[in-house]
Amino acid sequence: MNFAEEARSMQEMLREFRRDIHMYPELPMEEFRTSGKIKNFLKENNIEILPLNLPTTVVAVIRGEESRKRIALKADMDALQIQEQTNAEYASRNEGVMHACGHDVHTACLIGAAAMLKRHQKELQGTVYLIFQAAEENLCGAKQIIETGFFSDEKIEEIFSIHTNTSIEAGKVAFMRGASQASADMMTIHIHGKGGHGAFPNTTVDPVYIASQLICQIQSIVSRNIDPIQTGVVSVCKMTAGTSGNIIPENAELSGTYRAMTPQVRELIRERLKSLCRGIEIGYGCECRAELPDGCPPIINDPVLADTAKKACSRVLGEENVLELSPAMVGDDMGFILEKVPGVLGALGVRNEKKGIVHGNHTPYFDVDEECLWIGAACMAQMAWDSLAK
Ligand code: NI
């Protein structure tokens, strides 16, 4: 079985589906129109929808040979709070909301794969679950599915997914064994000092000065604590303090993000942040409290399944179009799922310089070369098929 031709013949339908979702993007946990459209498509194609009882996430199943493996394909479907500026005819009609991360593309690719796998259900050597996941951007969606017990109840053994990538040309896909994306956690640090007149700093505990010291110290985590062969990033992206040029304020606040490719480095960064805050308290006589809520774990691709995915996609696109993925410090909440189920998150090339499609994910100019649609659909179907056939 090779899904290339069948997927290519669906291109018009996929384009229409994608453009419709693109025009009406929805924020995390508000994907009611999108999930309604997905459900309609599944029903029209007689694909069984599972009653998972989640507000917008849709999970469906195509049951093949029952005694064999059970695997899942996943797409996310939520949009971002960005005002689209592409001027495309299918640009967002929802003010301030945009599919700027290609989740509309992921959704279209998965419905394409679903339709094809359904057509060949009789020959399917196992069971394929189709996950249309809500709320990736706020890192809630994957966790919600896990909390329903779905992955253990259904005994899912493998999971495959792809994500649009603007540094890879349309027509190509890429995969990587091991850690390909970072954990992504946010931090907020509250510094409480003592305010006063800017002329009498000696009577104050100046949180602005202390915050500036802490920012410098935080940069020692990556440069002095992490093994140079490993990698991590800590970025303070926001600082807030003060009201006027001659008043030393009482409080300062820093917020930022920290990222790592392994759970160990992630933990090291977290612990160092806490210690530095304690040190600041002792050193400067202020209160310094770090809020470190859990973000999402790194994407660690199963090496064997990464090879399976590569081989499957090579059959669809030719070996020359299946690349080695470069790791990046961006996060994806599929990390939660990969802690439970071995799997792969690959990259779907969407770039086309001739057409001016070069803008990065999460920018108001983001777009894709729609050739990626049939390619994504074919690759998804092929990964599922080949993995079940093994
Ligand atoms: Ni995304």
Short mmCIF file of C-alpha atoms and ligand atoms in Angstrom, two decimals:
data_model
loop_
_atom_site.label_atom_id
_atom_site.label_comp_id
_atom_site.label_asym_id
_atom_site.label_seq_id
_atom_site.Cartn_x
_atom_site.Cartn_y
_atom_site.Cartn_z
CA MET A 1 0.00 0.00 0.00
CA ASN A 2 1.25 3.45 -0.93
CA PHE A 3 -0.98 6.42 -0.14
CA ALA A 4 0.76 9.03 -2.33
CA GLU A 5 -1.62 8.96 -5.29
CA GLU A 6 -4.76 8.59 -3.26
CA ALA A 7 -3.75 11.55 -1.09
CA ARG A 8 -2.88 13.67 -4.11
CA SER A 9 -6.35 13.10 -5.50
CA MET A 10 -7.81 14.52 -2.26
CA GLN A 11 -5.83 17.76 -2.50
CA GLU A 12 -8.78 20.00 -3.52
CA MET A 13 -10.93 18.70 -0.70
CA LEU A 14 -8.11 19.12 1.83
CA ARG A 15 -7.43 22.66 0.64
CA GLU A 16 -11.08 23.60 1.04
CA PHE A 17 -11.22 22.02 4.49
CA ARG A 18 -8.07 23.77 5.62
CA ARG A 19 -9.11 27.17 4.27
CA ASP A 20 -12.46 26.96 5.98
CA ILE A 21 -10.86 26.24 9.36
CA HIS A 22 -8.25 28.89 8.66
CA MET A 23 -10.96 31.52 8.09
CA TYR A 24 -12.66 30.69 11.37
CA PRO A 25 -9.84 30.00 13.84
CA GLU A 26 -10.72 29.33 17.47
CA LEU A 27 -8.74 29.79 20.68
CA PRO A 28 -7.83 26.90 23.01
CA MET A 29 -10.91 25.26 24.55
CA GLU A 30 -13.19 27.21 22.23
CA GLU A 31 -12.82 24.91 19.20
CA PHE A 32 -16.55 24.23 18.92
CA ARG A 33 -16.99 25.11 15.26
CA THR A 34 -13.80 23.29 14.31
CA SER A 35 -14.64 20.14 16.24
CA GLY A 36 -18.18 20.23 14.85
CA LYS A 37 -16.78 20.28 11.35
CA ILE A 38 -14.44 17.39 12.14
CA LYS A 39 -17.29 15.34 13.62
CA ASN A 40 -19.41 15.97 10.52
CA PHE A 41 -16.61 14.79 8.31
CA LEU A 42 -16.09 11.66 10.39
CA LYS A 43 -19.81 10.88 10.37
CA GLU A 44 -20.05 11.39 6.61
CA ASN A 45 -17.22 8.88 6.27
CA ASN A 46 -18.80 6.42 8.72
CA ILE A 47 -15.87 6.70 11.11
CA GLU A 48 -16.68 5.78 14.71
CA ILE A 49 -16.36 8.65 17.20
CA LEU A 50 -15.47 7.68 20.79
CA PRO A 51 -17.51 9.17 23.66
CA LEU A 52 -14.57 10.69 25.57
CA ASN A 53 -16.63 13.45 27.14
CA LEU A 54 -14.19 16.27 26.44
CA PRO A 55 -15.64 19.63 25.40
CA THR A 56 -13.87 20.03 22.06
CA THR A 57 -11.31 17.26 21.60
CA VAL A 58 -12.54 14.62 19.15
CA VAL A 59 -11.25 11.04 19.18
CA ALA A 60 -12.30 8.53 16.53
CA VAL A 61 -11.29 5.00 15.72
CA ILE A 62 -10.89 2.79 12.67
CA ARG A 63 -10.87 -0.81 13.77
CA GLY A 64 -8.86 -3.28 11.71
CA GLU A 65 -7.62 -6.71 12.74
CA GLU A 66 -8.52 -6.80 16.40
CA SER A 67 -5.78 -9.00 17.80
CA ARG A 68 -3.07 -6.72 16.42
CA LYS A 69 -1.46 -3.44 17.48
CA ARG A 70 -3.39 -0.31 18.45
CA ILE A 71 -1.83 2.97 17.45
CA ALA A 72 -2.84 6.63 17.34
CA LEU A 73 -2.43 9.53 14.93
CA LYS A 74 -2.71 13.00 16.43
CA ALA A 75 -3.39 16.53 15.19
CA ASP A 76 -3.99 19.68 17.21
CA MET A 77 -6.63 22.20 16.10
CA ASP A 78 -6.48 25.41 18.13
CA ALA A 79 -5.39 28.90 17.04
CA LEU A 80 -3.50 31.83 18.55
CA GLN A 81 -4.29 35.34 19.72
CA ILE A 82 -2.70 37.10 16.75
CA GLN A 83 -4.21 39.50 14.20
CA GLU A 84 -3.54 37.92 10.80
CA GLN A 85 -1.71 40.15 8.31
CA THR A 86 -1.22 37.85 5.33
CA ASN A 87 -3.89 39.37 3.02
CA ALA A 88 -4.66 35.84 1.85
CA GLU A 89 -8.18 35.39 0.45
CA TYR A 90 -8.72 32.81 3.17
CA ALA A 91 -7.32 35.07 5.93
CA SER A 92 -8.92 34.86 9.38
CA ARG A 93 -12.44 36.29 9.69
CA ASN A 94 -12.15 36.15 13.48
CA GLU A 95 -10.74 39.42 14.81
CA GLY A 96 -7.48 38.92 16.69
CA VAL A 97 -7.42 35.15 16.28
CA MET A 98 -5.28 33.33 13.74
CA HIS A 99 -4.09 29.87 12.79
CA ALA A 100 -0.49 31.05 12.99
CA CYS A 101 0.95 27.68 13.94
CA GLY A 102 -0.58 25.56 11.19
CA HIS A 103 -2.93 23.58 13.40
CA ASP A 104 -5.52 24.03 10.61
CA VAL A 105 -3.09 22.15 8.37
CA HIS A 106 -2.60 19.37 10.93
CA THR A 107 -6.36 18.94 11.19
CA ALA A 108 -6.80 18.77 7.42
CA CYS A 109 -3.97 16.25 7.07
CA LEU A 110 -5.51 14.02 9.71
CA ILE A 111 -8.99 14.03 8.19
CA GLY A 112 -7.35 13.12 4.88
CA ALA A 113 -5.47 10.24 6.49
CA ALA A 114 -8.66 9.16 8.27
CA ALA A 115 -10.64 9.04 5.03
CA MET A 116 -7.96 6.95 3.32
CA LEU A 117 -7.50 4.50 6.19
CA LYS A 118 -11.27 4.10 6.41
CA ARG A 119 -11.43 3.19 2.72
CA HIS A 120 -8.89 0.44 3.34
CA GLN A 121 -10.28 -0.65 6.70
CA LYS A 122 -10.72 -4.25 5.56
CA GLU A 123 -7.00 -4.66 4.95
CA LEU A 124 -5.92 -2.66 8.01
CA GLN A 125 -3.67 -4.83 10.17
CA GLY A 126 -4.60 -3.27 13.49
CA THR A 127 -6.54 -0.39 15.00
CA VAL A 128 -5.93 3.30 14.37
CA TYR A 129 -7.18 5.98 16.73
CA LEU A 130 -7.52 9.52 15.37
CA ILE A 131 -6.98 12.25 17.92
CA PHE A 132 -8.09 15.80 17.06
CA GLN A 133 -6.72 17.55 20.09
CA ALA A 134 -7.94 20.83 21.53
CA ALA A 135 -5.87 23.41 23.35
CA GLU A 136 -2.26 22.67 22.45
CA GLU A 137 -1.21 26.32 22.66
CA ASN A 138 -2.08 26.65 26.35
CA LEU A 139 -0.69 23.15 27.05
CA CYS A 140 -4.02 21.84 28.39
CA GLY A 141 -5.32 19.59 25.63
CA ALA A 142 -2.97 16.61 25.82
CA LYS A 143 -3.23 16.48 29.62
CA GLN A 144 -7.01 16.43 29.43
CA ILE A 145 -6.96 13.41 27.13
CA ILE A 146 -4.49 11.60 29.40
CA GLU A 147 -6.71 12.34 32.43
CA THR A 148 -9.66 10.55 30.80
CA GLY A 149 -7.56 7.37 30.91
CA PHE A 150 -7.88 7.05 27.14
CA PHE A 151 -4.32 5.92 26.41
CA SER A 152 -4.29 3.18 29.05
CA ASP A 153 -7.97 2.14 28.63
CA GLU A 154 -7.53 1.69 24.89
CA LYS A 155 -4.02 0.26 25.33
CA ILE A 156 -2.49 2.55 22.72
CA GLU A 157 0.99 1.25 21.88
CA GLU A 158 2.36 3.94 19.57
CA ILE A 159 1.53 7.47 18.50
CA PHE A 160 2.52 9.51 15.44
CA SER A 161 2.06 13.20 14.71
CA ILE A 162 3.48 15.93 12.51
CA HIS A 163 3.90 19.67 12.92
CA THR A 164 4.30 22.40 10.29
CA ASN A 165 7.85 23.70 10.02
CA THR A 166 8.67 26.92 8.14
CA SER A 167 12.36 26.23 7.80
CA ILE A 168 11.71 23.07 5.77
CA GLU A 169 10.60 23.30 2.15
CA ALA A 170 7.13 22.07 1.23
CA GLY A 171 7.46 18.60 -0.25
CA LYS A 172 9.79 17.45 2.50
CA VAL A 173 9.31 16.07 5.97
CA ALA A 174 11.81 15.54 8.77
CA PHE A 175 12.21 13.30 11.78
CA MET A 176 14.62 12.85 14.61
CA ARG A 177 15.44 10.10 17.08
CA GLY A 178 15.40 11.14 20.74
CA ALA A 179 14.86 14.67 22.06
CA SER A 180 13.77 17.01 19.27
CA GLN A 181 11.91 19.69 21.21
CA ALA A 182 12.39 21.17 24.63
CA SER A 183 10.38 21.20 27.79
CA ALA A 184 8.70 24.59 28.12
CA ASP A 185 8.04 26.07 31.54
CA MET A 186 7.16 29.59 32.60
CA MET A 187 8.54 31.33 35.66
CA THR A 188 7.44 34.41 37.59
CA ILE A 189 9.65 35.86 40.29
CA HIS A 190 8.28 38.30 42.83
CA ILE A 191 10.75 40.52 44.67
CA HIS A 192 9.41 42.39 47.65
CA GLY A 193 11.74 45.06 49.05
CA LYS A 194 11.17 48.38 50.76
CA GLY A 195 10.25 51.50 48.84
CA GLY A 196 11.32 55.08 49.40
CA HIS A 197 12.70 58.31 47.92
CA GLY A 198 15.14 57.87 45.06
CA ALA A 199 17.50 60.23 46.91
CA PHE A 200 17.75 57.97 49.98
CA PRO A 201 18.46 54.46 48.67
CA ASN A 202 20.07 53.61 52.02
CA THR A 203 16.62 53.70 53.65
CA THR A 204 15.17 51.27 51.12
CA VAL A 205 15.59 47.70 49.92
CA ASP A 206 15.62 48.44 46.22
CA PRO A 207 13.80 45.70 44.26
CA VAL A 208 14.79 47.22 40.89
CA TYR A 209 18.50 46.88 41.63
CA ILE A 210 17.93 43.42 43.12
CA ALA A 211 15.96 42.29 40.06
CA SER A 212 18.81 43.38 37.80
CA GLN A 213 21.28 41.35 39.89
CA LEU A 214 18.99 38.33 39.74
CA ILE A 215 18.67 38.55 35.95
CA CYS A 216 22.47 38.37 35.66
CA GLN A 217 22.69 35.49 38.13
CA ILE A 218 20.00 33.55 36.27
CA GLN A 219 22.20 33.60 33.19
CA SER A 220 24.82 31.65 35.13
CA ILE A 221 22.56 28.58 35.15
CA VAL A 222 23.13 27.77 31.50
CA SER A 223 26.71 29.01 31.35
CA ARG A 224 27.98 27.57 34.68
CA ASN A 225 25.65 24.77 35.85
CA ILE A 226 24.54 22.83 32.81
CA ASP A 227 26.99 20.35 31.29
CA PRO A 228 28.27 22.13 28.16
CA ILE A 229 27.42 19.05 26.10
CA GLN A 230 23.80 19.31 27.23
CA THR A 231 21.56 22.22 26.44
CA GLY A 232 19.08 24.54 28.07
CA VAL A 233 17.80 28.09 27.89
CA VAL A 234 16.54 30.54 30.49
CA SER A 235 15.07 33.81 29.23
CA VAL A 236 13.74 36.62 31.35
CA CYS A 237 11.29 38.23 28.94
CA LYS A 238 9.40 40.68 31.10
CA MET A 239 10.24 42.91 34.05
CA THR A 240 7.84 45.16 35.88
CA ALA A 241 8.60 47.65 38.64
CA GLY A 242 8.08 51.20 39.68
CA THR A 243 5.90 54.18 38.85
CA SER A 244 8.20 57.16 38.68
CA GLY A 245 11.82 58.19 38.13
CA ASN A 246 12.35 59.41 41.71
CA ILE A 247 10.60 56.70 43.71
CA ILE A 248 12.19 53.40 44.63
CA PRO A 249 9.29 50.98 44.47
CA GLU A 250 8.41 48.26 46.92
CA ASN A 251 8.05 45.42 44.40
CA ALA A 252 9.52 44.11 41.20
CA GLU A 253 8.43 41.17 39.11
CA LEU A 254 10.32 39.15 36.51
CA SER A 255 8.78 36.61 34.19
CA GLY A 256 10.24 34.35 31.60
CA THR A 257 10.62 30.85 30.30
CA TYR A 258 13.09 28.01 30.77
CA ARG A 259 13.62 25.09 28.47
CA ALA A 260 15.56 21.85 28.41
CA MET A 261 15.95 18.74 26.29
CA THR A 262 16.04 16.28 29.18
CA PRO A 263 14.01 15.92 32.39
CA GLN A 264 17.32 16.10 34.33
CA VAL A 265 18.37 19.48 32.94
CA ARG A 266 14.81 20.74 33.38
CA GLU A 267 14.96 19.81 37.06
CA LEU A 268 18.43 21.33 37.44
CA ILE A 269 17.24 24.68 36.07
CA ARG A 270 14.23 24.63 38.35
CA GLU A 271 16.34 23.90 41.42
CA ARG A 272 18.93 26.54 40.56
CA LEU A 273 16.21 29.16 40.09
CA LYS A 274 14.90 28.39 43.56
CA SER A 275 18.39 28.52 45.11
CA LEU A 276 19.25 31.80 43.44
CA CYS A 277 16.05 33.32 44.81
CA ARG A 278 16.97 32.11 48.31
CA GLY A 279 20.43 33.58 47.89
CA ILE A 280 18.94 36.90 46.83
CA GLU A 281 16.80 36.96 49.96
CA ILE A 282 19.79 36.40 52.22
CA GLY A 283 22.11 38.68 50.28
CA TYR A 284 19.78 41.65 49.96
CA GLY A 285 17.30 41.31 52.81
CA CYS A 286 14.22 41.17 50.63
CA GLU A 287 11.57 38.58 49.92
CA CYS A 288 12.13 36.75 46.68
CA ARG A 289 9.60 34.14 45.65
CA ALA A 290 9.68 32.07 42.46
CA GLU A 291 6.48 30.74 40.98
CA LEU A 292 7.42 27.79 38.81
CA PRO A 293 4.27 26.15 37.47
CA ASP A 294 4.66 22.98 35.43
CA GLY A 295 4.71 23.58 31.69
CA CYS A 296 5.26 20.63 29.40
CA PRO A 297 7.98 17.98 29.18
CA PRO A 298 10.39 17.68 26.22
CA ILE A 299 9.49 15.82 23.03
CA ILE A 300 11.51 12.62 23.15
CA ASN A 301 10.96 10.58 20.01
CA ASP A 302 11.18 6.82 20.20
CA PRO A 303 14.25 5.89 18.09
CA VAL A 304 12.69 2.79 16.53
CA LEU A 305 9.45 4.56 15.70
CA ALA A 306 11.36 7.53 14.27
CA ASP A 307 12.95 5.06 11.85
CA THR A 308 9.54 3.54 11.07
CA ALA A 309 8.17 7.01 10.33
CA LYS A 310 11.14 7.91 8.13
CA LYS A 311 10.83 4.74 6.11
CA ALA A 312 7.09 5.15 5.67
CA CYS A 313 7.44 8.75 4.50
CA SER A 314 10.31 7.79 2.16
CA ARG A 315 7.91 5.45 0.41
CA VAL A 316 5.48 8.34 -0.12
CA LEU A 317 7.93 11.12 -0.99
CA GLY A 318 11.19 9.46 -1.96
CA GLU A 319 14.15 9.13 0.36
CA GLU A 320 15.63 12.47 -0.77
CA ASN A 321 12.62 14.29 0.68
CA VAL A 322 12.83 12.82 4.16
CA LEU A 323 15.32 14.83 6.18
CA GLU A 324 17.03 14.65 9.53
CA LEU A 325 15.18 17.09 11.80
CA SER A 326 17.24 19.69 13.69
CA PRO A 327 16.25 20.01 17.33
CA ALA A 328 14.70 23.28 18.54
CA MET A 329 13.93 24.73 21.95
CA VAL A 330 10.22 25.15 21.24
CA GLY A 331 7.70 23.16 23.27
CA ASP A 332 4.67 21.07 22.36
CA ASP A 333 2.24 19.48 24.76
CA MET A 334 2.62 16.16 22.95
CA GLY A 335 5.52 15.82 25.41
CA PHE A 336 2.95 14.75 28.02
CA ILE A 337 1.67 11.99 25.76
CA LEU A 338 5.17 10.79 24.87
CA GLU A 339 5.81 10.25 28.59
CA LYS A 340 3.02 7.62 28.46
CA VAL A 341 3.15 6.22 24.94
CA PRO A 342 6.20 5.81 22.70
CA GLY A 343 5.85 7.86 19.55
CA VAL A 344 7.15 10.46 17.17
CA LEU A 345 6.45 14.09 16.41
CA GLY A 346 7.80 14.81 12.93
CA ALA A 347 8.07 18.03 10.95
CA LEU A 348 6.03 18.84 7.85
CA GLY A 349 7.79 21.25 5.49
CA VAL A 350 5.63 24.22 4.46
CA ARG A 351 8.18 26.76 3.19
CA ASN A 352 8.18 28.09 -0.37
CA GLU A 353 10.50 31.03 -1.02
CA LYS A 354 9.24 31.61 -4.56
CA LYS A 355 5.75 32.13 -3.22
CA GLY A 356 7.06 34.28 -0.36
CA ILE A 357 6.03 31.69 2.21
CA VAL A 358 8.93 32.17 4.61
CA HIS A 359 7.42 33.58 7.80
CA GLY A 360 7.79 31.71 11.05
CA ASN A 361 5.16 30.04 13.19
CA HIS A 362 3.45 32.40 15.67
CA THR A 363 3.90 35.47 13.41
CA PRO A 364 1.01 37.41 11.77
CA TYR A 365 2.45 36.58 8.33
CA PHE A 366 2.62 32.81 8.81
CA ASP A 367 1.28 30.78 5.91
CA VAL A 368 1.98 27.43 4.27
CA ASP A 369 2.46 26.13 0.76
CA GLU A 370 -0.71 24.09 0.56
CA GLU A 371 1.11 21.30 -1.29
CA CYS A 372 1.92 20.18 2.24
CA LEU A 373 -1.70 19.11 2.72
CA TRP A 374 -1.80 15.95 0.62
CA ILE A 375 1.77 15.22 1.67
CA GLY A 376 0.88 15.42 5.35
CA ALA A 377 -2.21 13.29 4.82
CA ALA A 378 -0.26 10.66 2.87
CA CYS A 379 2.55 10.56 5.43
CA MET A 380 0.15 10.20 8.36
CA ALA A 381 -1.74 7.37 6.68
CA GLN A 382 1.48 5.68 5.59
CA MET A 383 3.08 5.86 9.04
CA ALA A 384 0.01 4.22 10.56
CA TRP A 385 -0.24 1.60 7.84
CA ASP A 386 3.41 0.63 7.79
CA SER A 387 3.71 0.55 11.54
CA LEU A 388 0.71 -1.81 11.78
CA ALA A 389 2.07 -3.98 8.98
CA LYS A 390 5.34 -4.57 10.83
NI NI B 1 1.88 24.39 17.03
#
